[in-house]
Amino acid sequence: MKSYQFTFEQLLPIPIAEAWDFFSSPINLAKITPKEMAFTVTSDKDQLKTMYPGMIITYQVSPIFNIKLNWMTEITHVSEGKYFIDEQRFGPYQFWHHQHHFKAVSRGTAMNDILTYGLPFGPLGQMANSIFVANKVEEIFEFRRRKVIELFGDYTTASET
């Protein structure tokens, strides 16, 4: 299986505690996912208040042609205020490992994502990645970057004042 990796970094003009509270809540993921993906958390929301290793989260998502897919991830590692890792247990990828790192910086927080994934179907999966999947992943993270600026402000603008 071929694997693919993306790294995304964004500076946030908010304290690390505020960034952690927002991004470690699975409920907030829908707020920073493009609407056309129809991303819905299907887990019992009352059980998603505090992230912990072993937490299972279920979703429905429509990445293409409005086809609804079920997706299940597990939070495998958590270091409060520093990082958490989610891994797919069931879903559209053959392999999904997503690290979320947070670090206090001058006037805010640096947020880093390291996403590693693999696709099923061998050469067909590789072709799908080249034609569609990699671009879709980049589009989703670009949408998230813009949405985070809309929600919390632009670090560059905030740091100039």
Coordinates of C-alpha atoms in Angstrom, one line a residue:
M1 CA 0.0 0.0 0.0
K2 CA 1.3 3.5 -0.9
S3 CA 0.8 6.1 1.8
Y4 CA 0.5 9.8 1.4
Q5 CA 1.3 12.6 3.9
F6 CA 0.3 16.2 4.2
T7 CA 1.5 18.7 6.8
F8 CA -0.6 21.8 7.5
E9 CA 0.4 24.7 9.8
Q10 CA -1.7 27.7 11.0
L11 CA -1.0 30.4 13.5
L12 CA -4.0 31.4 15.6
P13 CA -4.4 34.7 17.5
I14 CA -5.9 32.9 20.5
P15 CA -4.4 31.4 23.7
I16 CA -3.6 27.7 23.5
A17 CA -6.3 26.8 26.0
E18 CA -8.9 28.3 23.7
A19 CA -7.5 26.6 20.7
W20 CA -7.4 23.2 22.5
D21 CA -11.0 23.6 23.7
F22 CA -12.2 24.2 20.2
F23 CA -10.2 21.7 18.2
S24 CA -10.3 18.8 20.7
S25 CA -14.1 18.8 20.6
P26 CA -15.4 16.5 17.9
I27 CA -18.6 18.5 17.7
N28 CA -16.7 21.5 16.3
L29 CA -15.3 19.5 13.4
A30 CA -18.5 20.0 11.4
K31 CA -18.0 23.8 11.8
I32 CA -14.7 23.7 9.9
T33 CA -15.7 21.2 7.2
P34 CA -17.1 22.3 3.9
K35 CA -20.9 22.2 3.8
E36 CA -21.0 20.2 0.6
M37 CA -19.4 17.2 2.4
A38 CA -22.6 17.0 4.6
F39 CA -20.3 16.1 7.6
T40 CA -22.4 14.9 10.6
V41 CA -21.2 13.5 13.9
T42 CA -23.5 10.5 14.6
S43 CA -22.0 9.6 18.0
D44 CA -23.9 10.5 21.1
K45 CA -22.9 14.1 21.6
D46 CA -23.2 13.8 25.4
Q47 CA -20.3 11.4 25.4
L48 CA -18.0 13.6 23.3
K49 CA -17.5 16.4 25.9
T50 CA -14.0 15.4 27.0
M51 CA -11.5 13.8 24.7
Y52 CA -9.7 10.7 25.9
P53 CA -7.6 7.9 24.5
G54 CA -9.9 5.2 23.3
M55 CA -12.8 7.6 22.4
I56 CA -14.7 6.3 19.4
I57 CA -16.4 8.9 17.2
T58 CA -18.7 8.1 14.4
Y59 CA -19.6 10.3 11.5
Q60 CA -21.4 10.4 8.2
V61 CA -19.7 12.2 5.3
S62 CA -20.4 12.7 1.6
P63 CA -17.1 13.4 -0.1
I64 CA -18.3 12.8 -3.6
F65 CA -21.6 12.8 -5.5
N66 CA -23.7 13.1 -2.3
I67 CA -22.9 9.5 -1.5
K68 CA -23.1 9.1 2.3
L69 CA -20.3 7.1 3.9
N70 CA -20.0 6.0 7.5
W71 CA -16.7 6.8 9.2
M72 CA -15.4 5.7 12.6
T73 CA -12.3 7.1 14.2
E74 CA -10.6 6.4 17.5
I75 CA -8.7 9.0 19.5
T76 CA -5.6 7.0 20.2
H77 CA -3.4 9.5 22.0
V78 CA -4.1 12.7 24.0
S79 CA -1.6 15.0 25.8
E80 CA -3.9 17.8 27.1
G81 CA -3.1 21.1 25.5
K82 CA -0.3 19.6 23.3
Y83 CA -1.6 17.0 20.9
F84 CA -4.1 14.4 20.0
I85 CA -4.2 11.7 17.4
D86 CA -7.2 10.2 15.6
E87 CA -7.1 7.0 13.5
Q88 CA -9.7 5.6 11.3
R89 CA -11.2 2.3 12.4
F90 CA -13.8 2.1 9.7
G91 CA -14.3 4.3 6.6
P92 CA -13.3 5.2 3.1
Y93 CA -9.5 5.0 3.7
Q94 CA -7.4 1.9 4.0
F95 CA -5.3 3.8 6.6
W96 CA -5.8 7.2 8.3
H97 CA -3.6 8.7 11.0
H98 CA -4.1 12.3 11.8
Q99 CA -1.9 14.1 14.4
H100 CA -3.1 17.5 15.8
H101 CA -0.3 19.5 17.5
F102 CA -0.6 22.7 19.5
K103 CA 2.2 25.0 20.7
A104 CA 2.0 28.4 22.4
V105 CA 3.8 31.1 20.4
S106 CA 4.1 34.8 20.8
R107 CA 0.5 36.3 20.7
G108 CA -1.2 33.0 20.1
T109 CA -1.0 29.3 19.2
A110 CA 0.7 27.3 16.4
M111 CA -1.5 24.5 15.2
N112 CA 0.1 21.7 13.1
D113 CA -1.6 18.8 11.5
I114 CA 0.2 15.8 10.1
L115 CA -2.1 13.6 8.1
T116 CA -0.9 10.2 6.7
Y117 CA -3.4 8.1 4.8
G118 CA -3.6 5.2 2.4
L119 CA -6.2 4.2 -0.1
P120 CA -7.6 0.8 -0.9
F121 CA -7.6 -0.8 -4.4
G122 CA -3.9 -0.7 -5.2
P123 CA -3.2 1.1 -8.5
L124 CA -6.8 2.3 -8.8
G125 CA -6.4 3.9 -5.3
Q126 CA -3.2 5.5 -6.4
M127 CA -4.9 6.9 -9.5
A128 CA -7.8 8.1 -7.5
N129 CA -5.4 9.9 -5.2
S130 CA -3.7 11.6 -8.1
I131 CA -6.9 12.6 -9.8
F132 CA -9.1 13.5 -6.8
V133 CA -8.3 12.5 -3.2
A134 CA -5.1 14.6 -2.7
N135 CA -6.8 17.7 -4.2
K136 CA -9.9 17.1 -2.0
V137 CA -7.8 16.8 1.1
E138 CA -6.0 20.1 0.3
E139 CA -9.3 21.8 -0.4
I140 CA -10.7 20.7 2.9
F141 CA -7.7 22.0 4.8
E142 CA -7.8 25.3 2.9
F143 CA -11.5 25.7 3.7
R144 CA -10.6 24.9 7.4
R145 CA -7.8 27.5 7.3
R146 CA -10.2 30.2 6.0
K147 CA -13.0 29.2 8.4
V148 CA -10.6 29.3 11.4
I149 CA -9.6 32.9 10.4
E150 CA -13.3 33.7 10.2
L151 CA -13.9 32.3 13.7
F152 CA -10.8 33.4 15.6
G153 CA -9.2 36.2 13.4
D154 CA -6.1 36.4 11.3
Y155 CA -2.9 35.9 13.3
T156 CA -0.9 38.2 11.0
T157 CA -3.4 41.0 11.3
A158 CA -3.8 40.5 15.1
S159 CA 0.0 40.4 15.6
E160 CA 0.4 43.7 13.8
T161 CA -1.9 45.6 16.1

